[in-house]
CSV table of C-alpha atoms and ligand atoms in Angstrom, one decimal:
chain,number,residue,atom,x,y,z
Z,1,MET,CA,31.9,-6.9,-8.7
Z,2,SER,CA,33.4,-10.2,-7.5
Z,3,GLN,CA,32.7,-11.7,-4.1
Z,4,ASN,CA,36.2,-10.8,-3.0
Z,5,ASP,CA,35.6,-7.2,-3.7
Z,6,ASN,CA,32.1,-6.6,-2.3
Z,7,LEU,CA,31.8,-3.9,0.4
Z,8,PHE,CA,31.0,-6.3,3.3
Z,9,LYS,CA,34.0,-8.5,2.4
Z,10,LYS,CA,36.2,-5.4,2.7
Z,11,ILE,CA,34.6,-4.6,6.0
Z,12,MET,CA,35.3,-8.1,7.3
Z,13,ARG,CA,38.9,-7.9,6.2
Z,14,GLY,CA,39.2,-4.5,8.0
Z,15,GLU,CA,39.9,-2.6,4.7
Z,16,ILE,CA,36.9,-0.5,5.4
Z,17,PRO,CA,36.4,0.5,9.1
Z,18,SER,CA,33.2,-0.7,10.9
Z,19,ALA,CA,31.8,-0.6,14.4
Z,20,LYS,CA,32.1,-4.3,15.3
Z,21,VAL,CA,29.5,-5.7,17.6
Z,22,TYR,CA,30.3,-9.4,17.5
Z,23,GLU,CA,32.4,-11.9,15.6
Z,24,ASP,CA,33.1,-15.6,15.6
Z,25,ASP,CA,34.2,-18.2,13.0
Z,26,ASP,CA,31.0,-18.0,11.1
Z,27,VAL,CA,29.6,-14.5,11.3
Z,28,TYR,CA,30.5,-10.9,11.7
Z,29,ALA,CA,28.1,-8.2,13.1
Z,30,PHE,CA,28.6,-4.5,12.9
Z,31,LYS,CA,26.5,-1.3,13.2
Z,32,ASP,CA,24.8,-0.1,10.1
Z,33,ILE,CA,26.3,3.2,8.8
Z,34,ALA,CA,22.8,4.7,8.2
Z,35,PRO,CA,20.7,3.4,11.1
Z,36,ALA,CA,17.0,3.0,10.5
Z,37,ALA,CA,16.4,2.5,14.2
Z,38,PRO,CA,18.2,3.3,17.5
Z,39,THR,CA,19.8,-0.1,17.2
Z,40,HIS,CA,20.6,-1.3,13.7
Z,41,ILE,CA,23.1,-4.1,13.4
Z,42,LEU,CA,24.0,-6.0,10.3
Z,43,ILE,CA,24.9,-9.7,10.8
Z,44,ILE,CA,26.7,-11.3,7.8
Z,45,PRO,CA,28.1,-14.8,7.2
Z,46,LYS,CA,31.8,-15.1,6.5
Z,47,ALA,CA,30.9,-17.6,3.8
Z,48,PRO,CA,30.7,-16.0,0.3
Z,49,LEU,CA,27.0,-16.0,-0.1
Z,50,ASP,CA,25.5,-13.2,-2.3
Z,51,SER,CA,21.9,-13.5,-0.9
Z,52,LEU,CA,19.3,-15.9,0.4
Z,53,ASN,CA,19.0,-17.2,-3.2
Z,54,GLU,CA,22.4,-18.8,-2.9
Z,55,LEU,CA,21.5,-21.0,0.0
Z,56,THR,CA,21.5,-24.8,-0.3
Z,57,ASP,CA,21.1,-27.5,2.3
Z,58,ASN,CA,24.8,-27.2,2.9
Z,59,ASP,CA,24.3,-23.7,4.2
Z,60,ALA,CA,21.7,-24.5,6.8
Z,61,ALA,CA,24.0,-24.2,9.7
Z,62,VAL,CA,25.4,-20.8,8.7
Z,63,ALA,CA,21.9,-19.5,7.8
Z,64,GLY,CA,20.7,-20.6,11.2
Z,65,LYS,CA,23.7,-18.9,12.8
Z,66,LEU,CA,22.5,-15.6,11.6
Z,67,LEU,CA,19.2,-16.0,13.5
Z,68,VAL,CA,21.0,-17.4,16.6
Z,69,THR,CA,23.4,-14.5,16.6
Z,70,ALA,CA,20.4,-12.0,16.4
Z,71,ALA,CA,18.7,-13.7,19.3
Z,72,LYS,CA,22.0,-13.7,21.3
Z,73,LEU,CA,22.6,-10.0,20.6
Z,74,ALA,CA,19.1,-9.1,21.5
Z,75,LYS,CA,19.5,-10.6,24.9
Z,76,GLU,CA,23.0,-9.2,25.5
Z,77,LEU,CA,22.0,-5.7,24.4
Z,78,GLY,CA,18.8,-5.7,26.4
Z,79,PHE,CA,16.0,-5.6,23.9
Z,80,ALA,CA,14.9,-9.2,23.7
Z,81,ASP,CA,11.9,-8.5,25.9
Z,82,THR,CA,10.9,-5.1,24.4
Z,83,GLY,CA,11.1,-6.4,20.8
Z,84,TYR,CA,13.2,-6.4,17.7
Z,85,ARG,CA,12.9,-7.2,14.0
Z,86,CYS,CA,15.1,-9.3,11.7
Z,87,VAL,CA,15.0,-8.4,8.0
Z,88,ILE,CA,16.8,-10.0,5.0
Z,89,ASN,CA,16.3,-8.0,1.8
Z,90,THR,CA,16.8,-10.2,-1.2
Z,91,GLY,CA,17.1,-8.8,-4.7
Z,92,ALA,CA,16.5,-5.4,-6.2
Z,93,GLN,CA,12.8,-5.1,-5.6
Z,94,ALA,CA,13.3,-5.8,-1.9
Z,95,GLY,CA,16.0,-3.2,-1.7
Z,96,GLN,CA,19.1,-5.3,-1.4
Z,97,THR,CA,22.0,-3.0,-2.2
Z,98,VAL,CA,25.0,-5.0,-1.1
Z,99,PRO,CA,25.6,-8.4,-2.9
Z,100,HIS,CA,26.5,-10.3,0.3
Z,101,LEU,CA,23.9,-12.0,2.5
Z,102,HIS,CA,23.1,-9.8,5.5
Z,103,LEU,CA,20.5,-9.8,8.3
Z,104,HIS,CA,19.3,-6.4,9.6
Z,105,LEU,CA,18.7,-6.5,13.4
Z,106,LEU,CA,16.5,-3.5,14.3
Z,107,ALA,CA,15.3,-2.4,17.7
Z,108,GLY,CA,14.8,0.6,20.0
Z,109,ARG,CA,11.6,2.1,18.6
Z,110,ASP,CA,8.0,1.1,17.6
Z,111,LEU,CA,8.5,-0.6,14.2
Z,112,GLN,CA,5.6,-0.3,11.7
Z,113,TRP,CA,3.9,-3.1,9.9
Z,114,PRO,CA,3.8,-3.8,7.1
Z,115,PRO,CA,7.2,-2.3,6.2
Z,116,GLY,CA,7.3,0.1,3.3
F,201,5GP,P1,20.4,-3.7,2.0
F,201,5GP,O1,19.8,-2.4,1.5
F,201,5GP,O2,21.3,-4.3,1.0
F,201,5GP,O3,19.5,-4.6,2.6
F,201,5GP,O4,21.3,-3.2,3.2
F,201,5GP,C1,22.6,-2.7,3.1
F,201,5GP,C2,22.9,-1.9,4.3
F,201,5GP,O5,24.3,-1.6,4.4
F,201,5GP,C3,22.2,-0.5,4.4
F,201,5GP,O6,21.3,-0.5,5.5
F,201,5GP,C4,23.3,0.5,4.5
F,201,5GP,O7,23.0,1.6,5.3
F,201,5GP,C5,24.5,-0.4,5.0
F,201,5GP,N1,25.8,0.1,4.5
F,201,5GP,C6,26.1,0.5,3.3
F,201,5GP,N2,27.4,0.9,3.2
F,201,5GP,C7,27.9,0.7,4.5
F,201,5GP,C8,29.2,0.9,5.1
F,201,5GP,O8,30.2,1.3,4.4
F,201,5GP,N3,29.3,0.6,6.4
F,201,5GP,C9,28.3,0.1,7.1
F,201,5GP,N4,28.5,-0.1,8.4
F,201,5GP,N5,27.1,-0.1,6.6
F,201,5GP,C10,26.9,0.2,5.3
């Protein structure tokens, strides 16, 4: 599957509907279709990055933007103080199923550690 055709690219282009939470020039955030917590948001870069493995120094700003967006949403949506978790699955053994870098933002329940 080419980068132009991956699922999250289609979501960003509006070809597949999504529940948008936030968007700016660098990132797009939307609700996960199969939420693993009361709040489960996916934050993705608009840049064509398959996974964390693709990142170089040139991507530092956009990589940081994923975390800054997570922190911003946590405050805006009211769970910054109660707690939340950011997860980036990378590669098959970690459970990455969509070949476009994405940060899971999870909140709204007691999250277990270590994750399964
Ligand atoms: P991964 O397993 O790659 O870390 O995460 C991919 C995530 O994408 C999963 O949590 C899955 O539920 C979500 N997902 C898969 N297909 C869709 C879709 O069509 N729409 C939305 N909103 N989320 C999706």
